[in-house]
Coordinates of N, CA and C in Angstrom, one line a residue:
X1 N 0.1 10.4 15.5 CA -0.6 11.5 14.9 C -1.3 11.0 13.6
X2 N -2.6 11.7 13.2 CA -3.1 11.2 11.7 C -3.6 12.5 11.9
X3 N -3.7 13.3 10.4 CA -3.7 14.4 10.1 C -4.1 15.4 10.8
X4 N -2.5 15.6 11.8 CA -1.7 16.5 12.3 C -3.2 16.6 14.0
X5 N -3.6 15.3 14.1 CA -4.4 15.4 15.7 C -3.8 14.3 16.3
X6 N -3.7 14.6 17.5 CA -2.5 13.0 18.5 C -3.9 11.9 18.1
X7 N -3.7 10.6 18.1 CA -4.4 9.3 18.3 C -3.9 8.8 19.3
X8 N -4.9 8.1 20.2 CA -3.9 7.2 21.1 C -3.6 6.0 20.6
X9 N -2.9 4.9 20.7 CA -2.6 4.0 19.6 C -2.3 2.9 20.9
X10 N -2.7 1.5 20.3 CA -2.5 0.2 21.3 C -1.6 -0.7 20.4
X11 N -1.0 -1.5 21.7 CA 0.4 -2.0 21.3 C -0.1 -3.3 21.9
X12 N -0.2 -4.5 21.1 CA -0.1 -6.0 21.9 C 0.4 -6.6 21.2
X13 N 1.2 -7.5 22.3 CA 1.9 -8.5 21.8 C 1.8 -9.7 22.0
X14 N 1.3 -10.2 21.3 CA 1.1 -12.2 21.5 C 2.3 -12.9 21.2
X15 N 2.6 -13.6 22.2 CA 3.6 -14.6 22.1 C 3.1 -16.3 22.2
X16 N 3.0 -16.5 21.0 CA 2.1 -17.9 20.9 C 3.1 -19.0 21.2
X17 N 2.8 -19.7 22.3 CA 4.2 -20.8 22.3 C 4.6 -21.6 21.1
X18 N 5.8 -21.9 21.0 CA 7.1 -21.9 19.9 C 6.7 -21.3 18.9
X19 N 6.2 -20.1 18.9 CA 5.9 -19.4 17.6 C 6.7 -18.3 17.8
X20 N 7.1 -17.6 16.7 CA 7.8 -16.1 16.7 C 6.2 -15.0 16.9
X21 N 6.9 -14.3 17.8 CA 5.4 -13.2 18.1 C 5.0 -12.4 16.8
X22 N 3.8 -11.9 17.5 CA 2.8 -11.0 16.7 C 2.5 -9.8 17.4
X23 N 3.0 -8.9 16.9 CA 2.2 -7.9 17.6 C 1.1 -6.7 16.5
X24 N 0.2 -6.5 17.5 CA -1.1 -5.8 16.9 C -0.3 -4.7 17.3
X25 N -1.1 -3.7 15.9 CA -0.9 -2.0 16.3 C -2.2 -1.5 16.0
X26 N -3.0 -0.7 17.0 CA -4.7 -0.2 16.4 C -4.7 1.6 16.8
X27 N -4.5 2.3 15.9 CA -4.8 3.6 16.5 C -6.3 4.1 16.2
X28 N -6.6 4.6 17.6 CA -7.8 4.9 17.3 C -8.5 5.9 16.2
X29 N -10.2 5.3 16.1 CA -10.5 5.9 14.7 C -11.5 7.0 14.8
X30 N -11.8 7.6 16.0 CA -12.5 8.7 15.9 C -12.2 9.9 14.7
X31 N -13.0 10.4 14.3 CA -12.9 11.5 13.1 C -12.8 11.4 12.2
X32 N -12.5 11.9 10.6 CA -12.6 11.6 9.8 C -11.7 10.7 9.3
X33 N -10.3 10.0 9.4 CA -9.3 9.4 9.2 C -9.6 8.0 9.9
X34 N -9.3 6.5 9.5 CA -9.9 5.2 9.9 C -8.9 4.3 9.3
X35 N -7.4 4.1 10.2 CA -6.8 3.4 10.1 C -7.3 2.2 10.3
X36 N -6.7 0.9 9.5 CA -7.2 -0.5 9.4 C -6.0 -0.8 10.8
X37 N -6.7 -2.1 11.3 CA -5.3 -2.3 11.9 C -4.5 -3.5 11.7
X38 N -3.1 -3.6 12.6 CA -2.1 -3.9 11.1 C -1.1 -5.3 12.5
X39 N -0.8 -6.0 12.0 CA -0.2 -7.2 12.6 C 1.4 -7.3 12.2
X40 N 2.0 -7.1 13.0 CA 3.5 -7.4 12.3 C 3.9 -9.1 12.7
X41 N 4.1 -9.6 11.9 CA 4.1 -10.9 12.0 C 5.7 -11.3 11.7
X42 N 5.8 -11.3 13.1 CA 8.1 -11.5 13.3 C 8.1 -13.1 12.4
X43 N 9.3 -13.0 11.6 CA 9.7 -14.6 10.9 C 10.2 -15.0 12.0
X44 N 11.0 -15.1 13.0 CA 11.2 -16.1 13.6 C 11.5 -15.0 14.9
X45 N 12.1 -15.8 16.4 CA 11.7 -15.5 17.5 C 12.6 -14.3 17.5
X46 N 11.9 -13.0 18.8 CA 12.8 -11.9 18.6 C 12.9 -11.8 19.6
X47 N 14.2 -11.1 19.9 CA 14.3 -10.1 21.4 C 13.1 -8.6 21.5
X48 N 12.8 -8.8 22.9 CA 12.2 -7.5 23.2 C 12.6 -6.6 21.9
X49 N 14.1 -6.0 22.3 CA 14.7 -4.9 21.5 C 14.4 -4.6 19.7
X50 N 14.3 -6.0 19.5 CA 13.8 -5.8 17.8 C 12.6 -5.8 17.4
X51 N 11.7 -6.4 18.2 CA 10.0 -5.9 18.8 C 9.6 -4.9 19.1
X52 N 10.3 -4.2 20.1 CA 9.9 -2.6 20.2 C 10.7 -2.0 19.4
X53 N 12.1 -2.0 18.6 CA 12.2 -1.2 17.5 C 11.5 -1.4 16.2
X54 N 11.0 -2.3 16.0 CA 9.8 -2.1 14.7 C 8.9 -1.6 15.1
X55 N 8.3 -1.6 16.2 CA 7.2 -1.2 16.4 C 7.1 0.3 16.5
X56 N 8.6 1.1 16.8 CA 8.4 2.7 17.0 C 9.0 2.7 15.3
X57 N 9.6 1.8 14.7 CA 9.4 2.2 13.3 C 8.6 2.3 12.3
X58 N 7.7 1.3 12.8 CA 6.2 1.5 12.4 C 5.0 2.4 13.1
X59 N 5.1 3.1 13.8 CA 4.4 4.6 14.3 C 5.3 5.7 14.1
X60 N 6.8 5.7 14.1 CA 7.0 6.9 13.5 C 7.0 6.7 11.9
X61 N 6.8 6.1 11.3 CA 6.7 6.1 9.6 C 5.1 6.4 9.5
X62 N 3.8 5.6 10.9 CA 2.8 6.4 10.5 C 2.7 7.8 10.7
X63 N 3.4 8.7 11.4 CA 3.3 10.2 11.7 C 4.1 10.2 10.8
X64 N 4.9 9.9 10.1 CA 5.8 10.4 8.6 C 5.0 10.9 7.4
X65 N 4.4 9.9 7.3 CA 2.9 9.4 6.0 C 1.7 10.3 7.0
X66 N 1.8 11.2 7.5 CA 0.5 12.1 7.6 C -0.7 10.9 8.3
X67 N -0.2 10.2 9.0 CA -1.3 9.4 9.6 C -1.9 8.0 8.6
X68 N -0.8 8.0 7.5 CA -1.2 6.4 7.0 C -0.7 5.5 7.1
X69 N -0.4 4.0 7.2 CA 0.6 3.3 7.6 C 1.1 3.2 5.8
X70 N 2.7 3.3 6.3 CA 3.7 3.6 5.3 C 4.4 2.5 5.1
X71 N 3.9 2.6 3.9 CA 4.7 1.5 2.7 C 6.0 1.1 2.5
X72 N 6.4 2.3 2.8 CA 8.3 2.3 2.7 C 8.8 1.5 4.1
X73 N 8.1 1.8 5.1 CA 8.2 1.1 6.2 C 8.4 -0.3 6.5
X74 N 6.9 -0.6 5.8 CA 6.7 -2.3 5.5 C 7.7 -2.9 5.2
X75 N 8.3 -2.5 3.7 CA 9.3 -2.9 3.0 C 10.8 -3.0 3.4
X76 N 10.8 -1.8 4.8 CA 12.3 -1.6 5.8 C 11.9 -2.8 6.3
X77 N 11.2 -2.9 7.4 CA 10.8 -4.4 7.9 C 11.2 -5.6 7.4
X78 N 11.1 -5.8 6.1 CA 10.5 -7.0 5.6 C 11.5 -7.8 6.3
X79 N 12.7 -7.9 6.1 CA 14.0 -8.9 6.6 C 13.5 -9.1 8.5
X80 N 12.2 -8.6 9.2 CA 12.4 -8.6 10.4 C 10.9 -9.3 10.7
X81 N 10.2 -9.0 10.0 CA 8.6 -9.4 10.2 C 7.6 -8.5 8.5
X82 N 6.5 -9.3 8.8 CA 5.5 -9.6 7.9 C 4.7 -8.0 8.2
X83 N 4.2 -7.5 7.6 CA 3.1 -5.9 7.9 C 2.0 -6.5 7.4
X84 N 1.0 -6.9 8.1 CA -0.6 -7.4 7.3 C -1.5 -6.2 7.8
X85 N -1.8 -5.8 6.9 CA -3.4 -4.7 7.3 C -4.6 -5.5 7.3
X86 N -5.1 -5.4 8.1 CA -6.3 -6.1 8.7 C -7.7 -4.8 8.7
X87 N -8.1 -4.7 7.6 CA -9.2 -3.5 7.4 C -10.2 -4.4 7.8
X88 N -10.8 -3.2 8.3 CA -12.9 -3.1 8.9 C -12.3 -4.4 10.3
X89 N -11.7 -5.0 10.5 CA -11.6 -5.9 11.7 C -12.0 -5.9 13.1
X90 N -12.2 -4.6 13.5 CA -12.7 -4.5 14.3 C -14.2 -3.2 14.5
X91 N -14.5 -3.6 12.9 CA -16.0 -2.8 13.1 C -16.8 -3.0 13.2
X92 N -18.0 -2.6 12.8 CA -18.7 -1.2 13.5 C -18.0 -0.9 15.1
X93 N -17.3 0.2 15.4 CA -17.1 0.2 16.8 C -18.7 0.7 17.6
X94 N -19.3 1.2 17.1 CA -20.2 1.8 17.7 C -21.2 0.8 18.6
X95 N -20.9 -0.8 17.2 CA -21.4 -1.9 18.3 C -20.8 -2.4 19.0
X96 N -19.5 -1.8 19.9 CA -18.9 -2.6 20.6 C -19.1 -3.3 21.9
X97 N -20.3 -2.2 22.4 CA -21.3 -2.7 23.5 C -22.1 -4.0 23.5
X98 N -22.7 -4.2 22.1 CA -23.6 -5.1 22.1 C -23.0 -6.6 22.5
X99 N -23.9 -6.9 23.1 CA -23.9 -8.4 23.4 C -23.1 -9.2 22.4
X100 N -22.2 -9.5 22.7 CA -21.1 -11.0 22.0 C -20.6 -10.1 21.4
X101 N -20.7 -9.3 21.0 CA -19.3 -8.1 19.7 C -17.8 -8.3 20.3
X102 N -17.5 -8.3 21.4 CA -15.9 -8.2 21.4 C -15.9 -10.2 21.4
X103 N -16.7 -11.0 21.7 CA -16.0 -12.5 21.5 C -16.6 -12.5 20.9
X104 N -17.1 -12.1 19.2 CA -16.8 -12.1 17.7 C -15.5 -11.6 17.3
X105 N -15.5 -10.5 17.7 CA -14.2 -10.1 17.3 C -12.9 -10.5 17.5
X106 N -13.3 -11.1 19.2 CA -12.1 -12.2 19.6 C -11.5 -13.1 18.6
X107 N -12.7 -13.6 18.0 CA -12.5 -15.2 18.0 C -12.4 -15.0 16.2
X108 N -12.3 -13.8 15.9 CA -12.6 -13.3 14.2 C -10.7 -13.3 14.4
X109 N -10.5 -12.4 15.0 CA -8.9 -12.0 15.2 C -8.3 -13.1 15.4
X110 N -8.5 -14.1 16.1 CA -7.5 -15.5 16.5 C -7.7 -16.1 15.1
X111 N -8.1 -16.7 14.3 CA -8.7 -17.1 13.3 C -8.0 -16.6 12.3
X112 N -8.0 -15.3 11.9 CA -7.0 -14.6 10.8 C -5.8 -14.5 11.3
X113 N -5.7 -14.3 12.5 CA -4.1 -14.6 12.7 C -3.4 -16.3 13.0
X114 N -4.1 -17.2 12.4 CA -3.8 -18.6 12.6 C -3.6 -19.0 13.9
X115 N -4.4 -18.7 14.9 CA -4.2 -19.0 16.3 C -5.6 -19.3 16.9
X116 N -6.5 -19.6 16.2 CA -7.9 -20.3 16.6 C -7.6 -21.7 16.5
X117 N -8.7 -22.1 17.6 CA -8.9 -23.6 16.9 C -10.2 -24.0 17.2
X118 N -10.4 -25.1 15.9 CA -11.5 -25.5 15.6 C -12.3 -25.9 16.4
X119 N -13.3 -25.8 16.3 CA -14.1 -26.6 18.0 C -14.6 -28.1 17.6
X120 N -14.2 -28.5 18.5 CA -14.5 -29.7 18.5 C -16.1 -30.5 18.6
X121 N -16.0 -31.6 17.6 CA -17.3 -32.0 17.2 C -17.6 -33.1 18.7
X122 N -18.8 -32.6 19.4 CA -19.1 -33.8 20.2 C -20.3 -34.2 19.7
X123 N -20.7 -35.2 20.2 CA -22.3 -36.3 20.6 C -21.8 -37.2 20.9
X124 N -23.2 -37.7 21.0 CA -23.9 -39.2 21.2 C -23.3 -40.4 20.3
X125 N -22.4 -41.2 20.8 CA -22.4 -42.1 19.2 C -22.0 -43.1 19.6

């Protein structure tokens, strides 16, 4: 919910090998209200069960906060994972269509979440 209308809201989870996962939270931003969206970044490896209980801790604290993501939440977390807000990251949606926009945004999102890599330099030599 963000002020008091349902959002549908997306749940991914990256499990980067020997890394503790990441999961994305994006609720959609039609209407006046434009949540950033937000990365919980686990300290070290978790069970399913403490992944998806942060994760309904962190959507029911945003329908707590009237549709904002909640600070007091973050802070419950902290001993379990990292809360990073990731604002404008995946905007303009309206260019989502355009040519290369989602592998910008791909490769914008791998990159701030330390999971890009550099491309490698070739030629002639």
């Amino acid at each position: 919910m963000a002020n008091r209308k349902p959002r549908v809201g997306l749940v991914v989870t990256i499990m980067p090998p020997g890394y503790p996962p990441i999961v994305l939270l994006d609720v959609e931003r039609t209407g006046d209200v434009a949540l950033s969206l937000i990365a919980l970044r686990f300290h070290r490896r978790a069970t399913f069960d403490v992944v998806e209980a942060s994760v309904k801790r962190s959507l029911d604290g945003l329908v707590d906060a009237s549709g904002h993501w909640d600070h007091e939440v973050e802070q419950e977390l902290s001993n379990v994972c990292v809360c990073e807000r990731m604002p404008k990251m995946l905007t303009p949606r309206n260019e989502a269509d355009a040519e290369g926009q989602t592998a910008l945004w791909a490769m914008k999102l791998l990159l701030r979440l330390g999971l890009g890599v550099a491309p490698v330099a070739s030629g002639a030599g």
